[in-house]
mmCIF file of C-alpha atoms in Angstrom:
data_model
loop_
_atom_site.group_PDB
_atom_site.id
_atom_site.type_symbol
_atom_site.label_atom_id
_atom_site.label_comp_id
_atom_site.label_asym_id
_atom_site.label_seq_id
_atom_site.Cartn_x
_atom_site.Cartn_y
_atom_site.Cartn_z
ATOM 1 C CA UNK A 25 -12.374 4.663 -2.445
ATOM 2 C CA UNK A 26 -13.868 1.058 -2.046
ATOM 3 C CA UNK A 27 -15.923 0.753 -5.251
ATOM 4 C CA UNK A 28 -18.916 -1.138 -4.870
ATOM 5 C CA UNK A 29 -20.961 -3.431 -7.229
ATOM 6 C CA UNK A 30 -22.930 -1.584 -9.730
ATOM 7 C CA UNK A 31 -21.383 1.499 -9.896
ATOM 8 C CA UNK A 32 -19.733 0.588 -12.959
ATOM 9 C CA UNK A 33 -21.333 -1.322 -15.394
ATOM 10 C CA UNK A 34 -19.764 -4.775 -17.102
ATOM 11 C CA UNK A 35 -17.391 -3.874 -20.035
ATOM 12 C CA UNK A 36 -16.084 -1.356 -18.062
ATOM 13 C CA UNK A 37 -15.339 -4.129 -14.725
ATOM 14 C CA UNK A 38 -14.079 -6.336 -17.248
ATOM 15 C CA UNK A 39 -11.864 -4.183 -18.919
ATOM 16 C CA UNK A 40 -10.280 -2.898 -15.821
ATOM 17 C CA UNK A 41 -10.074 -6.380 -14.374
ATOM 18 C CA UNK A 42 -7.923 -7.391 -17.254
ATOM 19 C CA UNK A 43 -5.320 -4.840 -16.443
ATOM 20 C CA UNK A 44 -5.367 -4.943 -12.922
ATOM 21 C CA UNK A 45 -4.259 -9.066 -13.440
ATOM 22 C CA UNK A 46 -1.812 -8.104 -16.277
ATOM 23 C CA UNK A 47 -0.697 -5.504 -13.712
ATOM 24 C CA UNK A 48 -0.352 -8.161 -10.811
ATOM 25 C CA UNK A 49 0.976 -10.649 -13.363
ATOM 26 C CA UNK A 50 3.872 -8.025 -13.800
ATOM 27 C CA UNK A 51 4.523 -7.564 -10.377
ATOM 28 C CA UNK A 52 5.082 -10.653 -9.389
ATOM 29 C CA UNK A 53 7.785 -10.352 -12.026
ATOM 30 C CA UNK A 54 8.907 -7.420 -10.490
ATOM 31 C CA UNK A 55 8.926 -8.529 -6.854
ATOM 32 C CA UNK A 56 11.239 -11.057 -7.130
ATOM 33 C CA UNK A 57 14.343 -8.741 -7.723
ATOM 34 C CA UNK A 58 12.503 -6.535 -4.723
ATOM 35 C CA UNK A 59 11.964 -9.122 -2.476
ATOM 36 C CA UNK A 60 15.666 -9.845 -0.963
ATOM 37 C CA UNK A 61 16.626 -10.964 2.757
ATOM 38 C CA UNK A 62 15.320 -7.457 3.884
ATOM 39 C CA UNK A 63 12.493 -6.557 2.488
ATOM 40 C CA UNK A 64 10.369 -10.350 2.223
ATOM 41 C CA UNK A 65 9.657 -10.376 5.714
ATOM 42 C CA UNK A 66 8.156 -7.205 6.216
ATOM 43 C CA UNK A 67 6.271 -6.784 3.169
ATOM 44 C CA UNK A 68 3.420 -9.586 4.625
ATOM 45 C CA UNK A 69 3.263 -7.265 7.769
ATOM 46 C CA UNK A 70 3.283 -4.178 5.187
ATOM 47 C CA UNK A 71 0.071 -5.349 4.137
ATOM 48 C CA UNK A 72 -1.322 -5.883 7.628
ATOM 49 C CA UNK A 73 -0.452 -2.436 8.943
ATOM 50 C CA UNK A 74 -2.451 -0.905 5.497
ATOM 51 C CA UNK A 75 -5.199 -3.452 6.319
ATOM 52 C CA UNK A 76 -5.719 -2.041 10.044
ATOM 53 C CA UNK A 77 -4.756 1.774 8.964
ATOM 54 C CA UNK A 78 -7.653 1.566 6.618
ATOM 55 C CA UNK A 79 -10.065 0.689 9.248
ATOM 56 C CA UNK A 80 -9.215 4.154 11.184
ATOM 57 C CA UNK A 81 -11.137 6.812 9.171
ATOM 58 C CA UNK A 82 -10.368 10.084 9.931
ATOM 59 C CA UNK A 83 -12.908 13.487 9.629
ATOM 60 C CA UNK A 84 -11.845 15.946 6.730
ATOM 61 C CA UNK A 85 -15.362 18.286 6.111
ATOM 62 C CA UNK A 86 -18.352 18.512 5.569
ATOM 63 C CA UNK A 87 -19.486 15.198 7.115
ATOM 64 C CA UNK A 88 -16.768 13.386 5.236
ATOM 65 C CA UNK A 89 -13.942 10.880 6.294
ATOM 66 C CA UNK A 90 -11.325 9.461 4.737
ATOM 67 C CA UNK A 91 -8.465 6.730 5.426
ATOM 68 C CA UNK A 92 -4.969 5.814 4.219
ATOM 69 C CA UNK A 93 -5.105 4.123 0.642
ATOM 70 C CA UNK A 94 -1.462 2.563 1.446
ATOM 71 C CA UNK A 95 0.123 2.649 -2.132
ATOM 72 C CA UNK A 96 2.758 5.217 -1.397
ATOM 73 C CA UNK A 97 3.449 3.440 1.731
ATOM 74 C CA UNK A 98 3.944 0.020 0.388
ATOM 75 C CA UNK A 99 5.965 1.605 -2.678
ATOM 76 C CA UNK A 100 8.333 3.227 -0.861
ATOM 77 C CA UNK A 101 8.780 0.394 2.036
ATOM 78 C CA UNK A 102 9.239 -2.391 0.051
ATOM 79 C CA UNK A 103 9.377 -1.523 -3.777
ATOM 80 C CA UNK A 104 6.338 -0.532 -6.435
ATOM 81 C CA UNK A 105 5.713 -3.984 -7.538
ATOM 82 C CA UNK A 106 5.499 -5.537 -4.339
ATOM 83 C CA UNK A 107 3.555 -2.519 -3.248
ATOM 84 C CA UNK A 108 0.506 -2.884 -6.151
ATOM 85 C CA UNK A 109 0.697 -6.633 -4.331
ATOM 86 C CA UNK A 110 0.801 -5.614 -1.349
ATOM 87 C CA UNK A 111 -2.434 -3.114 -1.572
ATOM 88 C CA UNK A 112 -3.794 -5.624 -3.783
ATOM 89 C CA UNK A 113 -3.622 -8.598 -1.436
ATOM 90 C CA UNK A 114 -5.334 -6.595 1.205
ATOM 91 C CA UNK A 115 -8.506 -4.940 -1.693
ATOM 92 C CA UNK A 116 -9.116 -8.765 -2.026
ATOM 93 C CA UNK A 117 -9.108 -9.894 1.984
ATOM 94 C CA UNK A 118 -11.551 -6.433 2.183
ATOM 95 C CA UNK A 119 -13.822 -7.632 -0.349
ATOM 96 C CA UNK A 120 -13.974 -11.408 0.317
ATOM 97 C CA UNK A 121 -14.217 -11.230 4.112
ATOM 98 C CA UNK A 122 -15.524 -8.151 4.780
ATOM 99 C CA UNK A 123 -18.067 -6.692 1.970
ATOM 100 C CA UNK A 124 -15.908 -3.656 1.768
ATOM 101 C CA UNK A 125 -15.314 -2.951 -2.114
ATOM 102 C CA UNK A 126 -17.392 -4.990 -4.671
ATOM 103 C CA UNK A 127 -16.354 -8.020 -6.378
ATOM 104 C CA UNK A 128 -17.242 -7.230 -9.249
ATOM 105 C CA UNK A 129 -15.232 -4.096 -9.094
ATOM 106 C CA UNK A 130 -12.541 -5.621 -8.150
ATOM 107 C CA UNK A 131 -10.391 -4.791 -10.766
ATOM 108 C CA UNK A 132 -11.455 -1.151 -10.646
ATOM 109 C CA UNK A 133 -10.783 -0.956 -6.970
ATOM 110 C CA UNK A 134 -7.278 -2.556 -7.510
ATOM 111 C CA UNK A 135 -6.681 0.075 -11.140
ATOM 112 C CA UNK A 136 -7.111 2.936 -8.780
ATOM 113 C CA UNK A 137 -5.987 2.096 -5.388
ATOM 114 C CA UNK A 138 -3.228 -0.252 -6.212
ATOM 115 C CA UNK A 139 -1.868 0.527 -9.398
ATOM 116 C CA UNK A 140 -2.473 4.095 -9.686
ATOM 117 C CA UNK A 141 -1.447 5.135 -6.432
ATOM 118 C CA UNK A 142 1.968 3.151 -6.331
ATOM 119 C CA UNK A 143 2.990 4.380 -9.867
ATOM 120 C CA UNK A 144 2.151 7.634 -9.471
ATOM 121 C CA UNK A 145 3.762 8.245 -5.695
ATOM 122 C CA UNK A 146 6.708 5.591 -6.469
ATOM 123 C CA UNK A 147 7.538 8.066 -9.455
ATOM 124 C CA UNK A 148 7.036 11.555 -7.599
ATOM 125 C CA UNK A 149 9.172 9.764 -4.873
ATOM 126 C CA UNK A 150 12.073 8.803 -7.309
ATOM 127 C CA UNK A 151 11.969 12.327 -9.117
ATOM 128 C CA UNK A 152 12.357 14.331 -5.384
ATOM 129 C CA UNK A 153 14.910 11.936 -4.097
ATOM 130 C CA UNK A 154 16.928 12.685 -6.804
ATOM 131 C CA UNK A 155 16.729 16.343 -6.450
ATOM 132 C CA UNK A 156 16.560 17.135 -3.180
ATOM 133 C CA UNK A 157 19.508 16.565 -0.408
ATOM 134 C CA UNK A 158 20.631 12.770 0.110
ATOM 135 C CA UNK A 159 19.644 12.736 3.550
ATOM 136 C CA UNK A 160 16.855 10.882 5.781
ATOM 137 C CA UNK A 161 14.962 13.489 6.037
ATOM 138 C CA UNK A 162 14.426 14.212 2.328
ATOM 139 C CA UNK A 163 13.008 10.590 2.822
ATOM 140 C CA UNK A 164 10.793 11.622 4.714
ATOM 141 C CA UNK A 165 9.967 14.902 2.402
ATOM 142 C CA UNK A 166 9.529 12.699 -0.522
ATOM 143 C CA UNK A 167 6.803 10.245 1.079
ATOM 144 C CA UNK A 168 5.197 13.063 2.060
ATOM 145 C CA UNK A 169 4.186 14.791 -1.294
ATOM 146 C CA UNK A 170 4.135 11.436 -2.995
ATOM 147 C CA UNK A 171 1.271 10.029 -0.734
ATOM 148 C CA UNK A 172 -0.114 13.534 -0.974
ATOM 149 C CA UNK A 173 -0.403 13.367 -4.947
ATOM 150 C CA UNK A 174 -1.286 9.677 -5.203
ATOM 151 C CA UNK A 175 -4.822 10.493 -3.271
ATOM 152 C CA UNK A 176 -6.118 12.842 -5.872
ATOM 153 C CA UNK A 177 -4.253 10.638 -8.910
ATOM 154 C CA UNK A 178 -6.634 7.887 -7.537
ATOM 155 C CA UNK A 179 -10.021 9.892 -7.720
ATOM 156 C CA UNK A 180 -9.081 11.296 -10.866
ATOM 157 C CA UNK A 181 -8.525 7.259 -12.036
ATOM 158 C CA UNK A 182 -12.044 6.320 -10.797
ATOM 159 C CA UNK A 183 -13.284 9.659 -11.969
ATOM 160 C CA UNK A 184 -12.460 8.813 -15.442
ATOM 161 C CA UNK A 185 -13.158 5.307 -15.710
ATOM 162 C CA UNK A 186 -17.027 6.379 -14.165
ATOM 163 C CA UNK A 187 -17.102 8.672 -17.075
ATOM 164 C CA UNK A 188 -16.723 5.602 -19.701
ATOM 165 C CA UNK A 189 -18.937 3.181 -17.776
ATOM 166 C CA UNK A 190 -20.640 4.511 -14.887
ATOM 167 C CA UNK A 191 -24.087 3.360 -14.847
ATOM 168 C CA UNK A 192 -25.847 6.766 -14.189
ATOM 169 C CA UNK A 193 -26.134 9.615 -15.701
ATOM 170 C CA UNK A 194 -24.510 12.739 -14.031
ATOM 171 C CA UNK A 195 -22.360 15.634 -15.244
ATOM 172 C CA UNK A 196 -19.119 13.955 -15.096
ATOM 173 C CA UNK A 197 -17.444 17.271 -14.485
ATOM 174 C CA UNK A 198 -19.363 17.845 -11.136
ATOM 175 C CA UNK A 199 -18.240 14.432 -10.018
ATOM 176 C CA UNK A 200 -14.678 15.361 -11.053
ATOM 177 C CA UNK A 201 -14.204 18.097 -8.598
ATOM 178 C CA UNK A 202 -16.419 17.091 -6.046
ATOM 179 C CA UNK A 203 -14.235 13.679 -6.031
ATOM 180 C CA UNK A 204 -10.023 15.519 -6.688
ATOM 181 C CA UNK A 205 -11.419 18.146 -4.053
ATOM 182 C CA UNK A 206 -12.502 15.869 -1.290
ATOM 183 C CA UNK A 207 -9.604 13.616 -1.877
ATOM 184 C CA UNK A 208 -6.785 16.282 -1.682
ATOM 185 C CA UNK A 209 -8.192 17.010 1.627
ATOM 186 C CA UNK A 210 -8.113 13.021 2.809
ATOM 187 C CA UNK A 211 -4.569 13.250 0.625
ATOM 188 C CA UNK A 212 -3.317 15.403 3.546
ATOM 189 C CA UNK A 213 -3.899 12.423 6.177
ATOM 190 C CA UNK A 214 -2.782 9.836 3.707
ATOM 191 C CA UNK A 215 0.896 11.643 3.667
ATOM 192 C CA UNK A 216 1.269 12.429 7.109
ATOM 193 C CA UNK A 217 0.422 8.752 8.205
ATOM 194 C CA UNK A 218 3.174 8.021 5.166
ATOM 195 C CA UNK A 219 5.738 10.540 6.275
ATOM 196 C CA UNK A 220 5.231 9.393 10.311
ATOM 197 C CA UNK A 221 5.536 5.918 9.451
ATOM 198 C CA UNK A 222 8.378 5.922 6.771
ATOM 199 C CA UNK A 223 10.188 8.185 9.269
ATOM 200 C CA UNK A 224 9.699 5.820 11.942
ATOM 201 C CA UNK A 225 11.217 2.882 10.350
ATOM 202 C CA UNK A 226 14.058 5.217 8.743
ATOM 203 C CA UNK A 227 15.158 6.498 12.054
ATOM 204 C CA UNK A 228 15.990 3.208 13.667
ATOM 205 C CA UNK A 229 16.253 0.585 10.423
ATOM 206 C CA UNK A 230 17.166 2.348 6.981
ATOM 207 C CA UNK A 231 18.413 -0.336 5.497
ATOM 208 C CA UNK A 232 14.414 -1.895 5.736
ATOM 209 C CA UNK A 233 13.038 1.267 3.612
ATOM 210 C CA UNK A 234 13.608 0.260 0.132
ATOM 211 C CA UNK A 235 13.193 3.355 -1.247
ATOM 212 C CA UNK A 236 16.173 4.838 1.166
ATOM 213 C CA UNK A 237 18.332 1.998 -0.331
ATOM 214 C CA UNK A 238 22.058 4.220 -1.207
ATOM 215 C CA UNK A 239 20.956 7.446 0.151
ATOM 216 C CA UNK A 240 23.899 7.632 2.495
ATOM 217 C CA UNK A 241 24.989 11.625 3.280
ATOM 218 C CA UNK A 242 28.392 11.823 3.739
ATOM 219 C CA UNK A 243 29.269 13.471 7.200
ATOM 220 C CA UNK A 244 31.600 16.738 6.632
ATOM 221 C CA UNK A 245 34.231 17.971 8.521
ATOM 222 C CA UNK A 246 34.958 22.053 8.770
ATOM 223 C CA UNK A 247 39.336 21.933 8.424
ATOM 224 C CA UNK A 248 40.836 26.070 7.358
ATOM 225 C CA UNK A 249 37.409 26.675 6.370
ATOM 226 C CA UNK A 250 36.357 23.942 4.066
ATOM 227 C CA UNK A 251 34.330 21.214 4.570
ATOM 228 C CA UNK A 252 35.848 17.816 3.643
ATOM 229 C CA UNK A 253 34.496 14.414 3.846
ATOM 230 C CA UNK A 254 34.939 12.311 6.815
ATOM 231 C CA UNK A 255 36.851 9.465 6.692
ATOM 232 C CA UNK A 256 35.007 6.107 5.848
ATOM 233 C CA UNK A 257 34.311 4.115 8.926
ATOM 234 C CA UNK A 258 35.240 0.251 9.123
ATOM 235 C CA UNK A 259 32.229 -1.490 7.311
ATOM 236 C CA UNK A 260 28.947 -2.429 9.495
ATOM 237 C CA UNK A 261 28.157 -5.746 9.837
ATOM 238 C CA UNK A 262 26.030 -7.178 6.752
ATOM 239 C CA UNK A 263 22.300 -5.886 7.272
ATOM 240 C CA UNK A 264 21.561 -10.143 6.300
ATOM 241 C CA UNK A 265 22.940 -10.455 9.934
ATOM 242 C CA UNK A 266 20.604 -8.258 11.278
ATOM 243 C CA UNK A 267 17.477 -9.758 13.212
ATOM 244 C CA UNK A 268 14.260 -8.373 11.376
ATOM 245 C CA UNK A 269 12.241 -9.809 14.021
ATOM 246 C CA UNK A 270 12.191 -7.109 16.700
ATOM 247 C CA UNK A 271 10.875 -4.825 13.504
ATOM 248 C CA UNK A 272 8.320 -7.687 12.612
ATOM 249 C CA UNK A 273 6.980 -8.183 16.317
ATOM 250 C CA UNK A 274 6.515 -4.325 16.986
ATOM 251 C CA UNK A 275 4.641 -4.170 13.565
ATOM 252 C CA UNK A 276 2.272 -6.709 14.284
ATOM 253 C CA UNK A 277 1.946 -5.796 17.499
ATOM 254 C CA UNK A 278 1.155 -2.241 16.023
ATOM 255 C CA UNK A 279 -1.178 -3.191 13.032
ATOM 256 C CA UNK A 280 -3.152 -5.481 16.084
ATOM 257 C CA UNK A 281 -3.947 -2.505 18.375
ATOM 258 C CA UNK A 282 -4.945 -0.464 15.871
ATOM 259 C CA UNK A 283 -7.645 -2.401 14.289
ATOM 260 C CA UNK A 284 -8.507 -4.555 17.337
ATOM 261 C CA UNK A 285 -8.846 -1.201 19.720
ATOM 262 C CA UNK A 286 -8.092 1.845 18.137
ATOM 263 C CA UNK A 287 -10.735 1.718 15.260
ATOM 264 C CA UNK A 288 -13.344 1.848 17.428
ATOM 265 C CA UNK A 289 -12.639 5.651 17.777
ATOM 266 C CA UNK A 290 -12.354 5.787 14.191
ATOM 267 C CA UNK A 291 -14.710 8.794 12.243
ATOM 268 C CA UNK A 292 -18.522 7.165 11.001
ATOM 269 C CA UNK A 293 -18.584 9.748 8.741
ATOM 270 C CA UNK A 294 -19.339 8.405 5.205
ATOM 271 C CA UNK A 295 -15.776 8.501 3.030
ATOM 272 C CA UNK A 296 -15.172 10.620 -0.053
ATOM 273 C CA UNK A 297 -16.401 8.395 -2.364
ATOM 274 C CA UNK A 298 -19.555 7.582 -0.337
ATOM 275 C CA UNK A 299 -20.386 11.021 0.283
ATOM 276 C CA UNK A 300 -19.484 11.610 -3.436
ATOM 277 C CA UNK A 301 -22.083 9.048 -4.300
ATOM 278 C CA UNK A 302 -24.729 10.240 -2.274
ATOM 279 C CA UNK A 303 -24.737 13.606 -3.234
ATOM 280 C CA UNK A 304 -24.249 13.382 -6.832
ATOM 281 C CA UNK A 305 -26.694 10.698 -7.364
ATOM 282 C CA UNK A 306 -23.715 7.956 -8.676
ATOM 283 C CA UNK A 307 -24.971 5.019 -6.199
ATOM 284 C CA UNK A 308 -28.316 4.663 -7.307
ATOM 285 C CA UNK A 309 -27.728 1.338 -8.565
ATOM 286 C CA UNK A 310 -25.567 0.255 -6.317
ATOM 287 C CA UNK A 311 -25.668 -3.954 -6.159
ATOM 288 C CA UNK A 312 -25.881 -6.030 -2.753
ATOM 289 C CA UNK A 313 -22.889 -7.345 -1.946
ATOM 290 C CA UNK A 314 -21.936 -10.678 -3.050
ATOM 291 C CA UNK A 315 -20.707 -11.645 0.317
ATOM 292 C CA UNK A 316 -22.896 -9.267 2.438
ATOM 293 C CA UNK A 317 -24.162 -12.650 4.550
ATOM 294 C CA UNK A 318 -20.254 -13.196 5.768
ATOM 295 C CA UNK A 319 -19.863 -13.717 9.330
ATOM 296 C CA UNK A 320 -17.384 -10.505 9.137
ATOM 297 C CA UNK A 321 -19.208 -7.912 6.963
ATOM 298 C CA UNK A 322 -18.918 -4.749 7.608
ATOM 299 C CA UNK A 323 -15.711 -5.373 10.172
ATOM 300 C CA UNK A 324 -18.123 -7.258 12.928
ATOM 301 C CA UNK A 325 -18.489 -10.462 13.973
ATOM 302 C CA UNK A 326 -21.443 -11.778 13.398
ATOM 303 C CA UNK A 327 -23.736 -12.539 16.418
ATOM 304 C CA UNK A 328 -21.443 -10.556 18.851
ATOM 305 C CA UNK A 329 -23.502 -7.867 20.124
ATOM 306 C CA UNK A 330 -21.037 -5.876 21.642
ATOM 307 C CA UNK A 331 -20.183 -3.310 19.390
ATOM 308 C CA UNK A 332 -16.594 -2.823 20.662
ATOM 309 C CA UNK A 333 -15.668 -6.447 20.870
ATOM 310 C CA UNK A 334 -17.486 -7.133 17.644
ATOM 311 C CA UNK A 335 -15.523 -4.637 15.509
ATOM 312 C CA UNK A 336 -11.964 -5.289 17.681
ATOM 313 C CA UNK A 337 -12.187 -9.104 16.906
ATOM 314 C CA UNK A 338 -12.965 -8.434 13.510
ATOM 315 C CA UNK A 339 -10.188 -6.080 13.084
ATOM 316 C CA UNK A 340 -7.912 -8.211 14.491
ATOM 317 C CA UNK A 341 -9.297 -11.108 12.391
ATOM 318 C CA UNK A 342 -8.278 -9.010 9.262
ATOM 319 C CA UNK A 343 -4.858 -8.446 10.189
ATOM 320 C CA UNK A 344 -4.410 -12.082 10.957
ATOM 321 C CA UNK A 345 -5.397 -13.408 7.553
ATOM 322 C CA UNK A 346 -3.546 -10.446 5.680
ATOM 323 C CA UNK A 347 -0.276 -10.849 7.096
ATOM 324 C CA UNK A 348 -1.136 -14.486 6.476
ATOM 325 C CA UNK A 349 -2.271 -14.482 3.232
ATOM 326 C CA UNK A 350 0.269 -11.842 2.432
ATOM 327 C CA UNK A 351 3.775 -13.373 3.358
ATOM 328 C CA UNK A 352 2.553 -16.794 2.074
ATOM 329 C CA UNK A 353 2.584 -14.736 -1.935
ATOM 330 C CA UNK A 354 5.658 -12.825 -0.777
ATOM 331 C CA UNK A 355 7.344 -15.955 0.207
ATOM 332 C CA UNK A 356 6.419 -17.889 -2.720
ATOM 333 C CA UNK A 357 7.856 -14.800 -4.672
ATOM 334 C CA UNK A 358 11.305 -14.837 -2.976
ATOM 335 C CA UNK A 359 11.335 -18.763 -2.963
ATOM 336 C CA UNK A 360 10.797 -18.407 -7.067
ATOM 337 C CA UNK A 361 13.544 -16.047 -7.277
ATOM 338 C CA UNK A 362 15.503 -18.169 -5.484
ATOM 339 C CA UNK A 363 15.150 -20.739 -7.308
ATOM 340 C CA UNK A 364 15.612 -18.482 -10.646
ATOM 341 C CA UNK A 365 19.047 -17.837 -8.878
ATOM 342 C CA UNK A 366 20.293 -21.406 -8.162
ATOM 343 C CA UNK A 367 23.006 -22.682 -9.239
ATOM 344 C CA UNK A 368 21.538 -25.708 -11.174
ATOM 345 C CA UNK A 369 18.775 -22.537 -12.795
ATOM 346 C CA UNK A 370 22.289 -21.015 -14.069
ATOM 347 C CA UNK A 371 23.687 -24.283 -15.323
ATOM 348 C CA UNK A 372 20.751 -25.170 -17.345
ATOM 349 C CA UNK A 373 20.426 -21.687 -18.614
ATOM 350 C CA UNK A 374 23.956 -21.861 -19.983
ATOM 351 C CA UNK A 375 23.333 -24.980 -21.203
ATOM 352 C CA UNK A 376 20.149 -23.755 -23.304
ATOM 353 C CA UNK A 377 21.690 -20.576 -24.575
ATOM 354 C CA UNK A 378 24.851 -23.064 -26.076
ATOM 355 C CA UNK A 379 22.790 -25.246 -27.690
ATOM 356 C CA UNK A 380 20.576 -22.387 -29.609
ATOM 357 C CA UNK A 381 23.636 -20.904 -30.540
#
């Protein structure tokens, strides 16, 4: 789903570059009432894990791979808004570093892998939660058929937005179902990595999955034959207390493996929207990339021949400077709300609101 330069022509970038900052203007809004003791510490290393899941493309047919997009993953870990930055924080370490996704695009890469994705499964997410049993496992259900639906709601994004300013001409309903088919198929990966990993986290820390945040089942007790509701417990310690850091190192330690050894193995296949482009004609005009000459394009290091070590030290590169680049914006985030909260911000606020009156 990495767009590359030229496939869409300039109004069209521009246009869609707008919203994606509006939309990341927004979210940092947003992310500072999601970004609390719990969830601004992980949501750096949120980042790194999509960054290195991304590198392991997996076969779906037909000579076609696919890997995780990460917006229902970040949405439902630490919150929609810092999910679109989340996603979007890694699109722009991809493109800079790596060539992967044009620059030009950007905002049409970030529009339908970010934004789309994260609305869309953030709101299927909500809508099950609330219907379905308030227990982990409906978690679990949830993430699954949100990251399921946000794959297609992504190809139909870029689907549409080729139809107003692609920059050939094909039958835009060919490319439409050549694009929602092969991505419901790579949808199926994207929500069982989702579902594994969300259950993962849920099954040892729920209070770090945002979007598990007061789904508490009740236990139930059978007395004359009627179930009644166990007594409340004393109260847990504060989760604030809790370390995050044994989560933190096992994450990193995670997201390093995986792109540093484990993408190696990963599927050469072309993904859906390369093979999408290749047989439908779409990438005929299809731009260099601005930073094709950078010493990690295309996830190697440059002048190490060794294709193994080349692509691990890349990978592990990319997680570096994400979860780098990542906490330092979540942490500015948090720090700003912070500061929004402090008692001299509260004082002044008063203040300002009595004098207008």
């Amino acid at each position: 789903m990495h767009v590359p330069d030229g496939f869409i022509d300039a109004p069209t970038s521009v246009a869609t570059g707008a919203v994606a900052a509006a939309a990341v203007a927004v979210s940092l809004r947003g992310a500072r009432r999601e970004l609390d003791e719990r969830t601004a510490p992980l949501a750096g290393l949120v980042a790194a894990f999509i960054f290195a899941v991304q590198m392991l493309n997996f076969p779906v047919a037909a000579g076609t791979s696919g890997h995780l997009l990460g917006g229902a993953l970040a949405a439902i870990l630490v919150g929609p808004y810092t999910g679109v930055l989340c996603v979007s924080v890694v699109l722009l370490m991809q493109g800079i570093l790596f060539a992967d996704g044009g620059l030009t695009a950007l905002g049409v890469n970030i529009t339908c892998m970010a934004i789309v994705t994260t609305v869309i499964a953030y709101g299927v997410f909500r809508g099950l939660v609330k219907v379905l049993p308030r227990a982990r496992r409906s978690v679990t259900v949830a993430s699954f058929v949100a990251a399921l639906l946000s794959v297609p709601a992504a190809a139909l994004a870029f689907t549409l937005l080729y139809a107003v300013g692609g920059t050939t001409d094909v039958p835009i309903g060919k490319v439409a179902t050549a694009m929602i088919g092969v991505h419901l198929l790579i949808g199926i990966g994207e929500a069982t990595i989702t579902a594994l990993t969300v259950g993962a986290v849920i099954a040892v820390r729920p209070d770090l999955v945002y979007g598990a945040r007061g789904l508490k089942q009740k236990l139930k007790l059978r007395v004359n034959g009627e179930l009644v509701d166990v007594p409340a417990a004393e109260p847990a310690a504060p989760v604030a207390a809790r370390s995050h850091r044994k989560v933190w190192a096992i994450g990193l330690v995670t997201s390093l493996v995986l792109a540093g050894f484990v993408s190696f193995y990963a599927s050469a296949n072309p993904d859906g929207l390369e093979k999408v482009a290749a047989d439908k004609g779409i990438d005929n005009k299809t731009e260099e990339h601005a930073t094709a000459d950078s010493p990690l394009a295309d996830y190697g290091v440059k002048d190490v021949e060794d294709a193994r070590l080349s692509g691990g030290l890349a990978g592990v590169i990319g997680v570096g400077v994400t979860v780098v680049a990542g906490s330092a914006v979540f942490w500015a985030v948090r720090r700003r709300r912070t500061d929004d909260a402090s008692p001299t911000a509260v004082a002044n606020t008063a203040v300002e609101n009595t004098e207008n009156a």
